[in-house]
mmCIF file of C-alpha atoms in Angstrom:
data_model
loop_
_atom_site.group_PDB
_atom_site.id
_atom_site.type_symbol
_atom_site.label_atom_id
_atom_site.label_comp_id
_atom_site.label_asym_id
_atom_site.label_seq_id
_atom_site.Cartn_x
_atom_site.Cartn_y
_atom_site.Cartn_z
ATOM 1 C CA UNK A 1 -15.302 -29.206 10.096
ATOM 2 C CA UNK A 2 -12.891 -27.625 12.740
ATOM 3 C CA UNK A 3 -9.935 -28.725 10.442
ATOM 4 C CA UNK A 4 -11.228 -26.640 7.527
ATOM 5 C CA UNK A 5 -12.466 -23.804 9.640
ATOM 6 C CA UNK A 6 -8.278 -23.644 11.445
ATOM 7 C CA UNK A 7 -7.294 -23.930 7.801
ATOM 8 C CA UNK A 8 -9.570 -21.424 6.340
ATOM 9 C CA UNK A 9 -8.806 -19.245 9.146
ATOM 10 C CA UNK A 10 -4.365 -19.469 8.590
ATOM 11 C CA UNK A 11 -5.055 -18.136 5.362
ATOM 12 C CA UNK A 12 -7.224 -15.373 6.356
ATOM 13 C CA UNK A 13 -4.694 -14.791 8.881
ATOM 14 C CA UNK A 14 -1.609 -14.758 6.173
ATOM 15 C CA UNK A 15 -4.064 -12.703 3.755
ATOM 16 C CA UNK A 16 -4.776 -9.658 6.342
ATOM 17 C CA UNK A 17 -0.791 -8.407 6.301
ATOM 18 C CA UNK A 18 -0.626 -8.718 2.237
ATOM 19 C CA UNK A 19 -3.993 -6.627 1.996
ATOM 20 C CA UNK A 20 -2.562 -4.004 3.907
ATOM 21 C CA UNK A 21 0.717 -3.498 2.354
ATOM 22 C CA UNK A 22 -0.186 -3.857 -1.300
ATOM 23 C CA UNK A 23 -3.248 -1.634 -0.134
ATOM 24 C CA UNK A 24 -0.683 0.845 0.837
ATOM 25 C CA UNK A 25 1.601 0.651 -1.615
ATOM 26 C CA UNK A 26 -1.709 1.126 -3.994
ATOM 27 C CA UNK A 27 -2.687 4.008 -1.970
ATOM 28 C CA UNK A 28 0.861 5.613 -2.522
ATOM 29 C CA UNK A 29 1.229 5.197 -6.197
ATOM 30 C CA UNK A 30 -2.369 6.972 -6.680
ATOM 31 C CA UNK A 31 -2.064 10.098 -4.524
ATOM 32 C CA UNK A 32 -1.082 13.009 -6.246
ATOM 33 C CA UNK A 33 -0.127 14.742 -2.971
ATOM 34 C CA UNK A 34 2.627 12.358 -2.024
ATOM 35 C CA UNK A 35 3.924 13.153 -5.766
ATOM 36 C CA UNK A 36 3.361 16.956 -5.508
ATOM 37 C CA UNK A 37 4.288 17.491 -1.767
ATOM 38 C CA UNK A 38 7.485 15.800 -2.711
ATOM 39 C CA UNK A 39 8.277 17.702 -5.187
ATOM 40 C CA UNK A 40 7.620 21.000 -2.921
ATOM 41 C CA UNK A 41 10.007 19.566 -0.661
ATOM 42 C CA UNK A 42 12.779 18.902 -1.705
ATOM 43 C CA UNK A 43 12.918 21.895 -4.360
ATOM 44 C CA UNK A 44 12.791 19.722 -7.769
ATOM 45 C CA UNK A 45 11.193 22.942 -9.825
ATOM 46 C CA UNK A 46 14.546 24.284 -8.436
ATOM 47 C CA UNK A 47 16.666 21.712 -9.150
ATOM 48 C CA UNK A 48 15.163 20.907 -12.826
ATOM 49 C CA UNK A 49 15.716 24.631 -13.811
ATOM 50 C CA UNK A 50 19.104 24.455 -12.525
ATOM 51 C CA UNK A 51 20.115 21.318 -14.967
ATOM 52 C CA UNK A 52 18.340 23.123 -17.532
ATOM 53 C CA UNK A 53 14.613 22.138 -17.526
ATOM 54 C CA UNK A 54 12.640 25.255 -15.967
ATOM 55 C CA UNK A 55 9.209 23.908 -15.759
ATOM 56 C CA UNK A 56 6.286 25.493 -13.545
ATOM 57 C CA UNK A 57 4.478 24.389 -10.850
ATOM 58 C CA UNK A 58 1.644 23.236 -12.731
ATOM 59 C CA UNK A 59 4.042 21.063 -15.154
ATOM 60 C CA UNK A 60 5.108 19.041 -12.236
ATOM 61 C CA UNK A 61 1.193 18.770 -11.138
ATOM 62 C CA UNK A 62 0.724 17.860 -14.555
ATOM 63 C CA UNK A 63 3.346 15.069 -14.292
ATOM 64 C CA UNK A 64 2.589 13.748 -10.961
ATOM 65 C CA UNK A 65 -1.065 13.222 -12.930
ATOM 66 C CA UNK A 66 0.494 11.488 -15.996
ATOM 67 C CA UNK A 67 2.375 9.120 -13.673
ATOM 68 C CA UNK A 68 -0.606 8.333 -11.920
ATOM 69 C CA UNK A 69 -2.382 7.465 -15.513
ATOM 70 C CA UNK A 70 0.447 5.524 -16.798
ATOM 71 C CA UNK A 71 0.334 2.930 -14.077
ATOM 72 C CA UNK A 72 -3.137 2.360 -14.105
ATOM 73 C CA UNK A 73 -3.555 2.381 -18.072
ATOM 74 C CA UNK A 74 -3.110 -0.164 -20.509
ATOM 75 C CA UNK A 75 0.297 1.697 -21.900
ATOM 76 C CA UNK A 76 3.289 -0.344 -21.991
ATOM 77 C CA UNK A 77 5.862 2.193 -21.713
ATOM 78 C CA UNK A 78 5.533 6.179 -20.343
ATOM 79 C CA UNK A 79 5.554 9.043 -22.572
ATOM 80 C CA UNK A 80 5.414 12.366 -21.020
ATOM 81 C CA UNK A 81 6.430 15.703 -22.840
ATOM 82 C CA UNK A 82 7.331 19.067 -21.797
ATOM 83 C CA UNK A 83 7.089 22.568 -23.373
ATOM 84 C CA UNK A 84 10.266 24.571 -23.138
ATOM 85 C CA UNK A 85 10.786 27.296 -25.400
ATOM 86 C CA UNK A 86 8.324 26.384 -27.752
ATOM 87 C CA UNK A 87 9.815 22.651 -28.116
ATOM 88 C CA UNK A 88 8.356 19.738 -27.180
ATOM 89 C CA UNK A 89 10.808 17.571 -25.000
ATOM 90 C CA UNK A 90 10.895 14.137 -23.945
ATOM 91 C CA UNK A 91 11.144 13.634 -20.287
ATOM 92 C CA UNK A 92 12.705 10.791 -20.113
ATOM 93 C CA UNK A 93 15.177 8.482 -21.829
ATOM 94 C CA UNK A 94 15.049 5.303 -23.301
ATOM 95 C CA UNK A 95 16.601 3.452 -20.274
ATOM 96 C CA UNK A 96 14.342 5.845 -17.866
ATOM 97 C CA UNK A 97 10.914 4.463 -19.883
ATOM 98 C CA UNK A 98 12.085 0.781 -19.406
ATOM 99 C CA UNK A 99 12.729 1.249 -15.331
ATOM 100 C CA UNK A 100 9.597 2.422 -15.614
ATOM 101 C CA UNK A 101 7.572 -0.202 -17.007
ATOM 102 C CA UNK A 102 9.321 -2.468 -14.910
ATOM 103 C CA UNK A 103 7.959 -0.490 -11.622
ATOM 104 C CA UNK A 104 4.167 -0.910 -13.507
ATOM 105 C CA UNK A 105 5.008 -4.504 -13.898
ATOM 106 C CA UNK A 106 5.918 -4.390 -10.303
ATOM 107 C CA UNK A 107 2.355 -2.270 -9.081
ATOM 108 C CA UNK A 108 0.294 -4.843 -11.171
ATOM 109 C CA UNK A 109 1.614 -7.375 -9.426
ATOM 110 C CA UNK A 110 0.480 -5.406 -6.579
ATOM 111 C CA UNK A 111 -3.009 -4.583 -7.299
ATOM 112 C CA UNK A 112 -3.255 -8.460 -8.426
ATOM 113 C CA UNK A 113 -2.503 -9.438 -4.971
ATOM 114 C CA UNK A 114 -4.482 -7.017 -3.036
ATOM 115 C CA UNK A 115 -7.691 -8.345 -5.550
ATOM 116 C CA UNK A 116 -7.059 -12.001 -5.273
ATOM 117 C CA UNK A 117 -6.671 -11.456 -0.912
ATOM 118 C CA UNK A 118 -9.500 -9.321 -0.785
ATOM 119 C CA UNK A 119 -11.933 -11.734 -2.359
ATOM 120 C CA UNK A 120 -10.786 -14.741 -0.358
ATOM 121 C CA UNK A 121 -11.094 -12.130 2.969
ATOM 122 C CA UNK A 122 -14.209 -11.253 1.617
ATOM 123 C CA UNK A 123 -15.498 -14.711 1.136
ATOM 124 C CA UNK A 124 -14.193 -15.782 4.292
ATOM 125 C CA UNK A 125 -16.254 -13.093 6.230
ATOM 126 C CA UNK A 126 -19.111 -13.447 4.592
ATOM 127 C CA UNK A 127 -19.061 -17.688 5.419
ATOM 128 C CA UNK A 128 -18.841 -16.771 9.077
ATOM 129 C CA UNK A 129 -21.554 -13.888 9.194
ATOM 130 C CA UNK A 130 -23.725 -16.221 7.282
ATOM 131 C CA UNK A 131 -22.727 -19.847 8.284
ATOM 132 C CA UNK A 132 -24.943 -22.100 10.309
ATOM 133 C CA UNK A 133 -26.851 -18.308 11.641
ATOM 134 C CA UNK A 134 -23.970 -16.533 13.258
ATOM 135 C CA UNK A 135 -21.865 -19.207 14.844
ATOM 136 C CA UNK A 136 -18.831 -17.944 13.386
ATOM 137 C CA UNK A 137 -19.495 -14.378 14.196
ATOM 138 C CA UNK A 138 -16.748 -14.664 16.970
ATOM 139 C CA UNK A 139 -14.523 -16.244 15.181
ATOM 140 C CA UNK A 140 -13.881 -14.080 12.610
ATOM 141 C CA UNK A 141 -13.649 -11.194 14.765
ATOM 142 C CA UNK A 142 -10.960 -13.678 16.393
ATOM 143 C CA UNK A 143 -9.673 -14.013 13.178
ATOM 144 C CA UNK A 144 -9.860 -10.771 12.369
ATOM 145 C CA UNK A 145 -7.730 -9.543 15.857
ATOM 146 C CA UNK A 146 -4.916 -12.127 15.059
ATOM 147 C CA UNK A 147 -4.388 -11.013 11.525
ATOM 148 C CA UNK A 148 -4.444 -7.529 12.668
ATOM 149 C CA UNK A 149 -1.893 -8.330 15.135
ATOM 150 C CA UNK A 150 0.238 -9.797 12.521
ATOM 151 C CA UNK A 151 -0.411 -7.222 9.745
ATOM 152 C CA UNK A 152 0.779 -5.047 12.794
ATOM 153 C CA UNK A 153 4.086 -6.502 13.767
ATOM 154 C CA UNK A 154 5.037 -6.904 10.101
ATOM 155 C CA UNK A 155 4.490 -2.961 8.936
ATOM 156 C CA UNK A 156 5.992 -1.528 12.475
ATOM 157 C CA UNK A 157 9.421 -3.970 11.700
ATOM 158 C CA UNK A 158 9.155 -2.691 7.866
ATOM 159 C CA UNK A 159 8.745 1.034 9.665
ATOM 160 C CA UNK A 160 11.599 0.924 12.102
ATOM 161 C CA UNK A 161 13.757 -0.491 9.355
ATOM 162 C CA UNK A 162 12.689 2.450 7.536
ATOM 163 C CA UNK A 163 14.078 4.652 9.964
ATOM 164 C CA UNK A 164 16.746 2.899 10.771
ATOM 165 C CA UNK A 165 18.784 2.018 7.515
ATOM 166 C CA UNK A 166 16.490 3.236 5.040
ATOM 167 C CA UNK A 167 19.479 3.939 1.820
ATOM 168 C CA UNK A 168 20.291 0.033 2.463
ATOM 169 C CA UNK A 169 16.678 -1.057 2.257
ATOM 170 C CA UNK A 170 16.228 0.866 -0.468
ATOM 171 C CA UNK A 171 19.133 -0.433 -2.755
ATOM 172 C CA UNK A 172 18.172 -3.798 -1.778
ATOM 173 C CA UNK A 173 14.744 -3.644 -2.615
ATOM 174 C CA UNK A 174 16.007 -2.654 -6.006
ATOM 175 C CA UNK A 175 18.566 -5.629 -6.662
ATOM 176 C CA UNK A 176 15.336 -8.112 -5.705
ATOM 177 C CA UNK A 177 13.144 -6.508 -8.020
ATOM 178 C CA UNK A 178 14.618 -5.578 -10.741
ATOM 179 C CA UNK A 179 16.936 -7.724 -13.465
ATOM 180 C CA UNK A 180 18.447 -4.533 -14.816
ATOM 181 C CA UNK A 181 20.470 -1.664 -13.596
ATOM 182 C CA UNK A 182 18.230 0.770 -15.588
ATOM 183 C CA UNK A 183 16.827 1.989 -11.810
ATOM 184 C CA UNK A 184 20.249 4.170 -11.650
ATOM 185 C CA UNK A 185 20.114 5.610 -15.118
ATOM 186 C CA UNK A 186 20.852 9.325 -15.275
ATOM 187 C CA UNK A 187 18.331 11.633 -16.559
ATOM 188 C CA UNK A 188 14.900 13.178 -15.059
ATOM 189 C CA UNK A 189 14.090 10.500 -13.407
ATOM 190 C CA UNK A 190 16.808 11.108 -10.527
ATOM 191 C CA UNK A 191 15.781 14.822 -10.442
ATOM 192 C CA UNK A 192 12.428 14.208 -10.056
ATOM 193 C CA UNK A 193 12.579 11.810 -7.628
ATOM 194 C CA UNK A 194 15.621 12.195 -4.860
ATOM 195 C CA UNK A 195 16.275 9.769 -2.157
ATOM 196 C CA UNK A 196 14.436 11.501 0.240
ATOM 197 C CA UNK A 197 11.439 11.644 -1.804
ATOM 198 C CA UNK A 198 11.613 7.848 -1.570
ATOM 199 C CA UNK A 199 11.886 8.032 2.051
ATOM 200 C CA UNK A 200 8.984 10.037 2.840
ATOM 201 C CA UNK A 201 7.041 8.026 -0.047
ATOM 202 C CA UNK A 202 7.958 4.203 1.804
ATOM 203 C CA UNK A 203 7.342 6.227 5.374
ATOM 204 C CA UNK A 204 4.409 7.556 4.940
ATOM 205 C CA UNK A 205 3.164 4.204 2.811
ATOM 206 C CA UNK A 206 4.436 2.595 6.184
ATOM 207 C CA UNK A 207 2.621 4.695 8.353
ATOM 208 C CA UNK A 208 -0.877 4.044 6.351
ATOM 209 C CA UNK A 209 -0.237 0.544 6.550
ATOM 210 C CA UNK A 210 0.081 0.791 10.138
ATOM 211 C CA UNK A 211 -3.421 2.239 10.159
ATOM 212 C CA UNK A 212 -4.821 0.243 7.858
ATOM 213 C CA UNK A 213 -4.205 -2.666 9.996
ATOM 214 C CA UNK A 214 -5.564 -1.067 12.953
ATOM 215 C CA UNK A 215 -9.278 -1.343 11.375
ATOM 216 C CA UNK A 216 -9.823 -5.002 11.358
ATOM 217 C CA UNK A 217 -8.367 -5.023 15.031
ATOM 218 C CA UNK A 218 -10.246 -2.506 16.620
ATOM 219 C CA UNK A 219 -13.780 -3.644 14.798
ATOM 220 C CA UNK A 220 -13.049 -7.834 16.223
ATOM 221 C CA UNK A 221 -12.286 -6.144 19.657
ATOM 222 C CA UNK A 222 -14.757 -4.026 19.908
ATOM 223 C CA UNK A 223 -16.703 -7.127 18.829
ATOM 224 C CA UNK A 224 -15.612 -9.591 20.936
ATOM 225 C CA UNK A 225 -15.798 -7.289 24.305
ATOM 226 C CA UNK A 226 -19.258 -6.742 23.617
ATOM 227 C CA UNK A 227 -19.920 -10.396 23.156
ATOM 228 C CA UNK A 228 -18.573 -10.713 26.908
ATOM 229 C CA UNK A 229 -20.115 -8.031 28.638
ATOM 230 C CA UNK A 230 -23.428 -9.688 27.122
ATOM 231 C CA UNK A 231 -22.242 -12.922 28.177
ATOM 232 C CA UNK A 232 -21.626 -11.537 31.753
ATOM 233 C CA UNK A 233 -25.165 -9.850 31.740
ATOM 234 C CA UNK A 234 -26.832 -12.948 30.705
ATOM 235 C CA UNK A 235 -24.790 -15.326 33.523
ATOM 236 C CA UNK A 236 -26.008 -12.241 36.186
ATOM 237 C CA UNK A 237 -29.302 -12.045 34.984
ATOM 238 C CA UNK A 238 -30.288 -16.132 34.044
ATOM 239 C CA UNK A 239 -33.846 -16.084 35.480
ATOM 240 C CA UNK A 240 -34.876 -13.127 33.561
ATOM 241 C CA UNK A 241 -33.312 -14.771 30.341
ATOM 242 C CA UNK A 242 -35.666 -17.890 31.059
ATOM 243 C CA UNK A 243 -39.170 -16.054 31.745
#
């Protein structure tokens, strides 16, 4: 039974870090204000009109809440249109719309990870809150501190290479992922999105991961230290705990 438990428990362990990045990186693709704020930023209403696209404020919330629909909808490729002097225009290209449905392909992945983790977490807690009355209650808060610890380590190392060497991370990241150069192509797409709008996007994704991991932590601590100072009580205190 101890085998299985050490087993069961490595997993939850190695599940704890992948919950909280692909819960981050979910948590970044769905907030409008990391798309709008960016925008803001680094003057892309500016920067559009400049290359010929003037489009308002409200277009670019508009898009920031069409790229949030497109990946999390069933559509294969993006389609988003602007008015500009009466005419509707495509946003983006043909090799823009591909890159793009390779990043969905990318953020499914994603959200199938975080699911399948989250259930086996899930299941995992629920065996030791339940299992033979409580007995496991301290392990999984055990549990829970280690994979914290690890989830931890992981997201301040992705952080500080953030920092660090962030245009290098960033161009490797894209060789891994994608099997086409159609990341690079020239359009909207690179006005939209700048480099540092991907460095404030992977920072502050890094930064909620780093809280993120925090929670388990803090809730097993919190656990286990009250566990011992009622364990201390009780070894003070026996006679009372007999009558």
């Amino acid at each position: 039974m101890k085998i299985i438990a050490r087993f069961a428990q490595t997993i939850f362990v190695f599940c704890l870090p992948l919950i909280v990045f692909t819960g981050s990186v979910a948590w970044a693709v769905n907030s409008a204000w990391l798309y709008t704020s960016g925008f803001e930023k680094y003057g892309v209403q500016q920067i559009l009109e400049q290359n010929g696209l003037p489009l308002t404020e409200n277009d670019l919330d508009n898009i920031a809440r069409d790229f949030i629909h497109y990946f999390n909808s069933s559509e294969e490729f993006i389609h988003i249109t602007v008015q500009i002097d009466g005419q509707i225009i495509e946003l983006f290209n043909e090799e823009e719309t591909i890159h793009f449905k390779d990043v969905k392909d990318l953020f499914r992945l994603d959200y199938a990870v975080l699911l399948g983790t989250f259930i086996y977490c899930l299941i995992f807690a629920v065996g030791c809150i339940f299992w033979r009355r409580g007995k496991y209650h301290s392990f999984l808060a055990r549990s829970a501190v280690i994979g914290s610890g690890v989830s931890l380590g992981i997201m301040l190392i992705l952080l500080v290479a953030i920092l660090l060497d962030f245009d290098s991370l960033f161009y490797q990241f894209h060789l891994i992922s994608f099997t086409n150069e159609f990341w690079s192509a020239e359009g909207n797409m690179l006005l939209l999105f700048p480099g540092g709008f991907w460095y404030d996007m992977f920072t502050y994704g890094a930064l909620f991961a780093v809280a993120l991991a925090l929670i388990p932590g803090l809730a097993g601590g919190i656990y286990l230290r009250f566990v011992r100072r009622r364990k201390r009580k009780s070894d003070q205190h026996p006679q009372s705990n007999t009558q």
